[in-house]
CSV table of C-alpha atoms and ligand atoms in Angstrom, one decimal:
chain,number,residue,atom,x,y,z
C,1,MET,CA,-15.4,-21.7,-10.2
C,2,LYS,CA,-17.3,-21.3,-13.6
C,3,VAL,CA,-14.9,-20.3,-16.9
C,4,ILE,CA,-16.7,-18.7,-19.9
C,5,GLU,CA,-14.8,-18.3,-22.4
C,6,LEU,CA,-14.7,-16.4,-25.6
C,7,GLU,CA,-13.6,-15.9,-29.0
C,8,THR,CA,-13.0,-12.0,-29.3
C,9,ILE,CA,-14.2,-9.4,-26.8
C,10,ASP,CA,-13.8,-5.9,-25.9
C,11,SER,CA,-12.2,-6.7,-23.0
C,12,THR,CA,-13.4,-8.5,-20.2
C,13,ASN,CA,-13.7,-7.0,-17.9
C,14,ILE,CA,-16.2,-4.5,-19.5
C,15,TYR,CA,-18.0,-7.7,-20.2
C,16,ALA,CA,-17.5,-8.7,-16.6
C,17,LYS,CA,-19.5,-5.3,-15.5
C,18,LEU,CA,-22.0,-5.4,-17.9
C,19,ASN,CA,-23.7,-8.5,-17.1
C,20,ILE,CA,-22.7,-8.6,-13.3
C,21,ASP,CA,-26.7,-9.4,-12.8
C,22,THR,CA,-26.4,-12.6,-14.7
C,23,LEU,CA,-22.9,-13.8,-13.8
C,24,ASP,CA,-22.5,-16.0,-11.0
C,25,ASP,CA,-19.6,-15.4,-8.0
C,26,LYS,CA,-15.9,-16.8,-8.8
C,27,THR,CA,-17.1,-16.8,-12.7
C,28,VAL,CA,-13.6,-16.3,-14.5
C,29,VAL,CA,-14.1,-14.3,-18.3
C,30,LEU,CA,-11.1,-15.3,-20.5
C,31,THR,CA,-11.2,-14.6,-24.4
C,32,ARG,CA,-8.5,-15.2,-26.8
C,33,ARG,CA,-8.5,-11.9,-27.9
C,34,GLN,CA,-9.0,-8.3,-26.6
C,35,THR,CA,-9.6,-6.3,-29.0
C,36,SER,CA,-10.4,-2.7,-26.3
C,37,GLY,CA,-8.6,-3.8,-23.4
C,38,ARG,CA,-7.9,-1.0,-20.1
C,39,GLY,CA,-5.2,0.1,-18.0
C,40,ARG,CA,-4.8,1.6,-14.8
C,41,LEU,CA,-5.1,5.1,-15.0
C,42,SER,CA,-6.8,5.3,-17.8
C,43,ARG,CA,-4.6,3.9,-20.0
C,44,LEU,CA,-4.6,0.5,-22.8
C,45,TRP,CA,-4.1,-2.8,-22.6
C,46,VAL,CA,-2.1,-3.9,-25.8
C,47,ASP,CA,-3.6,-7.1,-27.9
C,48,LEU,CA,0.0,-8.7,-28.1
C,49,GLY,CA,-2.2,-11.8,-30.6
C,50,GLU,CA,-3.4,-15.0,-29.6
C,51,GLY,CA,-1.8,-16.9,-27.3
C,52,ASN,CA,-1.6,-14.2,-24.8
C,53,LEU,CA,-3.8,-14.2,-21.2
C,54,PHE,CA,-6.5,-11.5,-20.9
C,55,MET,CA,-9.0,-12.4,-18.7
C,56,SER,CA,-11.0,-11.6,-15.2
C,57,PHE,CA,-13.2,-12.3,-12.2
C,58,VAL,CA,-16.3,-11.4,-11.6
C,59,LEU,CA,-16.3,-11.8,-7.5
C,60,LYS,CA,-19.4,-11.3,-5.6
C,61,PRO,CA,-17.2,-11.6,-1.8
C,62,SER,CA,-20.5,-9.7,-0.1
C,63,ASP,CA,-23.3,-7.8,-0.3
C,64,THR,CA,-21.0,-4.2,0.8
C,65,PHE,CA,-18.4,-3.5,-0.3
C,66,ASN,CA,-15.3,-4.2,2.2
C,67,GLU,CA,-11.9,-1.3,2.3
C,68,ILE,CA,-9.4,-4.7,1.9
C,69,TYR,CA,-10.8,-4.7,-1.6
C,70,PRO,CA,-8.5,-2.6,-3.9
C,71,ASN,CA,-6.2,-5.3,-2.2
C,72,LEU,CA,-7.2,-7.6,-4.4
C,73,THR,CA,-4.7,-6.1,-7.1
C,74,GLN,CA,-1.9,-7.2,-4.9
C,75,TYR,CA,-3.9,-10.8,-3.7
C,76,LEU,CA,-3.3,-11.0,-7.7
C,77,SER,CA,-0.5,-10.0,-8.9
C,78,VAL,CA,2.1,-12.4,-5.6
C,79,CYS,CA,-0.2,-15.5,-7.2
C,80,LEU,CA,1.0,-14.4,-10.8
C,81,CYS,CA,4.4,-14.7,-9.3
C,82,LYS,CA,4.2,-17.7,-7.6
C,83,VAL,CA,3.4,-18.8,-10.9
C,84,LEU,CA,6.1,-17.2,-12.7
C,85,GLU,CA,8.2,-19.0,-10.4
C,86,LYS,CA,6.6,-22.5,-10.8
C,87,TYR,CA,8.6,-22.2,-14.4
C,88,GLY,CA,11.6,-20.7,-13.0
C,89,LEU,CA,11.1,-16.9,-13.1
C,90,ALA,CA,12.4,-14.7,-10.1
C,91,PRO,CA,9.8,-12.1,-10.5
C,92,GLN,CA,9.6,-9.1,-8.3
C,93,ILE,CA,6.6,-6.5,-7.5
C,94,LYS,CA,5.7,-3.1,-8.7
C,95,TRP,CA,4.2,-1.1,-5.9
C,96,PRO,CA,0.8,-1.1,-6.1
C,97,ASN,CA,0.2,-4.7,-9.1
C,98,ASP,CA,3.0,-4.4,-11.7
C,99,VAL,CA,5.1,-8.2,-12.0
C,100,LEU,CA,7.5,-7.5,-13.2
C,101,ILE,CA,10.8,-9.7,-14.3
C,102,ASP,CA,13.9,-8.0,-14.5
C,103,GLY,CA,12.2,-4.8,-14.5
C,104,LYS,CA,10.0,-5.7,-17.6
C,105,LYS,CA,6.0,-5.6,-17.2
C,106,ILE,CA,5.1,-8.9,-17.7
C,107,ALA,CA,1.5,-7.8,-16.4
C,108,GLY,CA,-1.5,-6.1,-15.4
C,109,ILE,CA,-3.8,-6.0,-13.5
C,110,LEU,CA,-7.0,-3.9,-13.2
C,111,SER,CA,-10.0,-3.7,-10.3
C,112,GLU,CA,-13.3,-2.2,-10.7
C,113,THR,CA,-16.0,-2.4,-8.2
C,114,VAL,CA,-19.0,-2.1,-9.7
C,115,MET,CA,-21.9,-0.2,-8.1
C,116,GLN,CA,-25.6,0.4,-9.0
C,117,GLY,CA,-26.2,3.8,-7.4
C,118,THR,CA,-24.9,3.0,-3.9
C,119,LYS,CA,-25.0,-0.3,-4.1
C,120,PHE,CA,-22.6,-2.9,-3.4
C,121,LYS,CA,-22.7,-5.5,-6.5
C,122,GLY,CA,-19.6,-7.1,-7.6
C,123,LEU,CA,-16.0,-6.9,-7.8
C,124,VAL,CA,-14.2,-7.3,-11.5
C,125,LEU,CA,-10.7,-8.9,-11.3
C,126,GLY,CA,-8.7,-8.6,-14.9
C,127,ILE,CA,-5.0,-9.5,-15.5
C,128,GLY,CA,-3.8,-9.5,-19.0
C,129,VAL,CA,-0.3,-11.8,-18.7
C,130,ASN,CA,2.0,-12.1,-22.0
C,131,LEU,CA,2.2,-15.5,-22.3
C,132,ASN,CA,3.4,-15.8,-26.6
C,133,ALA,CA,5.1,-12.1,-27.6
C,134,ASP,CA,7.5,-11.4,-30.6
C,135,LYS,CA,9.7,-9.5,-29.5
C,136,LYS,CA,9.4,-7.3,-32.0
C,137,ASP,CA,5.5,-6.8,-30.9
C,138,VAL,CA,7.3,-6.2,-27.1
C,139,ASP,CA,8.9,-4.1,-27.8
C,140,THR,CA,6.7,-1.1,-29.5
C,141,VAL,CA,4.3,-1.3,-26.3
C,142,PRO,CA,4.6,3.1,-25.5
C,143,ASP,CA,6.4,3.9,-21.7
C,144,LYS,CA,7.5,0.3,-20.5
C,145,LEU,CA,9.5,-2.0,-21.2
C,146,VAL,CA,7.7,-5.2,-21.3
C,147,THR,CA,8.5,-8.7,-21.5
C,148,SER,CA,6.4,-12.0,-22.1
C,149,LEU,CA,6.6,-15.0,-20.7
C,150,ASN,CA,8.2,-17.3,-23.8
C,151,LEU,CA,10.5,-14.5,-24.1
C,152,GLU,CA,12.3,-15.5,-20.5
C,153,LEU,CA,11.8,-19.1,-21.6
C,154,ASN,CA,12.1,-19.8,-25.2
C,155,ARG,CA,9.8,-21.6,-25.5
C,156,LYS,CA,5.7,-21.1,-27.0
C,157,VAL,CA,4.1,-21.5,-23.8
C,158,ASP,CA,0.8,-23.2,-22.8
C,159,LEU,CA,-2.3,-21.2,-22.6
C,160,HIS,CA,-4.8,-23.1,-20.6
C,161,THR,CA,-2.0,-24.3,-18.3
C,162,PHE,CA,-0.9,-21.0,-17.3
C,163,PHE,CA,-4.5,-19.9,-17.1
C,164,ASN,CA,-4.9,-23.0,-14.8
C,165,LYS,CA,-2.0,-22.3,-12.3
C,166,LEU,CA,-3.1,-19.5,-11.9
C,167,THR,CA,-6.3,-19.6,-11.3
C,168,THR,CA,-6.1,-22.4,-8.7
C,169,GLU,CA,-3.0,-20.8,-6.9
C,170,PHE,CA,-6.4,-17.1,-6.8
C,171,PHE,CA,-8.2,-19.7,-5.1
C,172,LYS,CA,-6.2,-21.7,-3.5
C,173,ASN,CA,-6.0,-18.5,0.1
C,174,TYR,CA,-8.2,-16.5,-1.3
C,175,ASP,CA,-10.5,-16.9,1.4
C,176,GLU,CA,-8.4,-17.0,4.1
C,177,PHE,CA,-7.6,-13.3,2.0
C,178,LEU,CA,-11.2,-11.8,2.1
C,179,THR,CA,-10.6,-13.0,6.0
C,180,ASN,CA,-7.1,-11.0,6.3
C,181,GLY,CA,-6.5,-9.2,3.8
C,182,PHE,CA,-3.8,-7.4,3.0
C,183,GLU,CA,-1.4,-8.6,5.9
C,184,GLU,CA,-2.8,-12.4,5.0
C,185,ILE,CA,0.2,-11.8,1.8
C,186,LYS,CA,2.0,-9.2,3.6
C,187,ASP,CA,5.3,-11.1,3.8
C,188,ASP,CA,5.2,-12.9,0.7
C,189,TYR,CA,3.9,-9.3,-1.1
C,190,ILE,CA,7.2,-7.7,0.8
C,191,THR,CA,9.7,-10.3,-0.2
C,192,ARG,CA,8.8,-10.1,-3.3
C,193,ASN,CA,8.8,-6.3,-4.0
C,194,CYS,CA,11.3,-4.3,-6.4
C,195,PHE,CA,10.9,-0.3,-4.8
C,196,ILE,CA,12.1,-0.3,-1.0
C,197,ASN,CA,14.6,1.6,-0.2
C,198,LYS,CA,14.0,3.2,-3.0
C,199,GLU,CA,14.2,6.7,-3.8
C,200,LEU,CA,11.4,6.6,-6.1
C,201,ASN,CA,9.1,9.5,-8.4
C,202,VAL,CA,5.0,9.2,-7.4
C,203,GLN,CA,2.6,10.3,-10.0
C,204,ILE,CA,-0.9,10.4,-8.4
C,205,PHE,CA,-3.3,12.0,-10.2
C,206,ASN,CA,-1.2,15.3,-11.6
C,207,LYS,CA,0.6,15.4,-8.6
C,208,ILE,CA,4.9,14.0,-8.3
C,209,GLU,CA,5.6,13.0,-4.8
C,210,THR,CA,9.1,12.3,-4.7
C,211,GLY,CA,10.3,10.1,-1.0
C,212,LEU,CA,12.3,7.4,-0.5
C,213,ALA,CA,10.7,3.8,-0.3
C,214,LYS,CA,9.9,3.5,3.3
C,215,SER,CA,7.7,0.0,3.0
C,216,VAL,CA,4.4,-0.9,2.6
C,217,ASN,CA,2.0,-0.9,5.9
C,218,ASP,CA,-1.2,-3.5,7.2
C,219,ASN,CA,-3.0,-2.1,4.4
C,220,GLY,CA,-0.9,-2.6,1.1
C,221,GLU,CA,-0.2,1.5,0.9
C,222,LEU,CA,2.5,2.9,0.5
C,223,VAL,CA,4.8,5.1,2.7
C,224,LEU,CA,6.9,7.2,1.4
C,225,LEU,CA,9.6,9.4,3.1
C,226,ASN,CA,9.8,12.7,1.4
C,227,SER,CA,12.7,15.5,2.0
C,228,GLU,CA,11.5,17.1,4.7
C,229,ASN,CA,11.0,13.6,6.5
C,230,LYS,CA,7.2,13.9,6.5
C,231,GLU,CA,6.1,10.2,5.8
C,232,LEU,CA,3.0,10.0,3.1
C,233,VAL,CA,1.0,7.6,3.5
C,234,LEU,CA,0.0,6.9,-0.6
C,235,THR,CA,-3.0,4.6,-1.2
C,236,ILE,CA,-2.4,4.8,-4.7
C,237,GLY,CA,-0.7,5.7,-7.5
C,238,ASP,CA,2.2,4.8,-10.6
C,239,ILE,CA,6.2,4.4,-9.5
C,240,LEU,CA,7.6,6.3,-12.8
E,301,BTN,C1,-2.8,-1.7,-16.2
E,301,BTN,O1,-3.3,-1.2,-16.8
E,301,BTN,O2,-1.2,-2.6,-15.9
E,301,BTN,C2,-3.7,-2.7,-16.0
E,301,BTN,C3,-3.9,-3.8,-17.5
E,301,BTN,C4,-5.2,-4.5,-16.8
E,301,BTN,C5,-5.7,-5.5,-18.3
E,301,BTN,C6,-6.3,-6.6,-18.3
E,301,BTN,S1,-6.3,-7.6,-20.0
E,301,BTN,C7,-7.9,-8.5,-19.3
E,301,BTN,C8,-8.7,-7.0,-18.7
E,301,BTN,N1,-9.3,-6.5,-19.7
E,301,BTN,C9,-9.3,-5.4,-19.1
E,301,BTN,O3,-9.6,-4.3,-20.3
E,301,BTN,N2,-8.5,-5.3,-18.8
E,301,BTN,C10,-7.6,-6.5,-17.6
């Protein structure tokens, strides 16, 4: 693993995508401050100040796209849970890759596929984790209930210690994940879920699907049972 540490950048994902040709496989871009962080579904990722984690993995596992690559966000959510558990917390996963503590979001994960025409160049897997945020700032984040590790532990968190734990956890089973895909992490993912057997509203672009969350299948897709007892298999979406 190679680490690039920046002082301030618009977005580690943007930086990694722009420099994908010169960045080696398994490079990690870390920045102290991020001025224009990007989130899923065209949302923003707010910088809650110094001491929070903003980073992107640059991954070039092959010359062609593989259908298991989108599941890397779920793989990373499981890795993050394992790290948070080392801090004594009980994180849960909200499909597809939100990590929550007591229902409050502590991190966000955004994967972007980099193509040049039809050629697959690599993946940029970004993650932001709230490690040292002020209570007044997390309370101002729009739409979601949000928390931060320091607020959960009542103490300051060392950014580099957390970074080392997360990257070590990520690369520990990364090769196995590339071989086996979602099935490699399915049990670890399911045991930490907070949505199975719940009645959900899931937004997919401009549409909302409602149903009972039945399971997550071997591809990491959400299986919903709607009011007509019809199974809906969702690949992307946002649980509201
Ligand atoms: C989400 O919407 O929950 C995903 C947020 C992802 C934020 C991280 S912060 C580091 C990396 N750089 C970005 O611009 N976004 C990701």
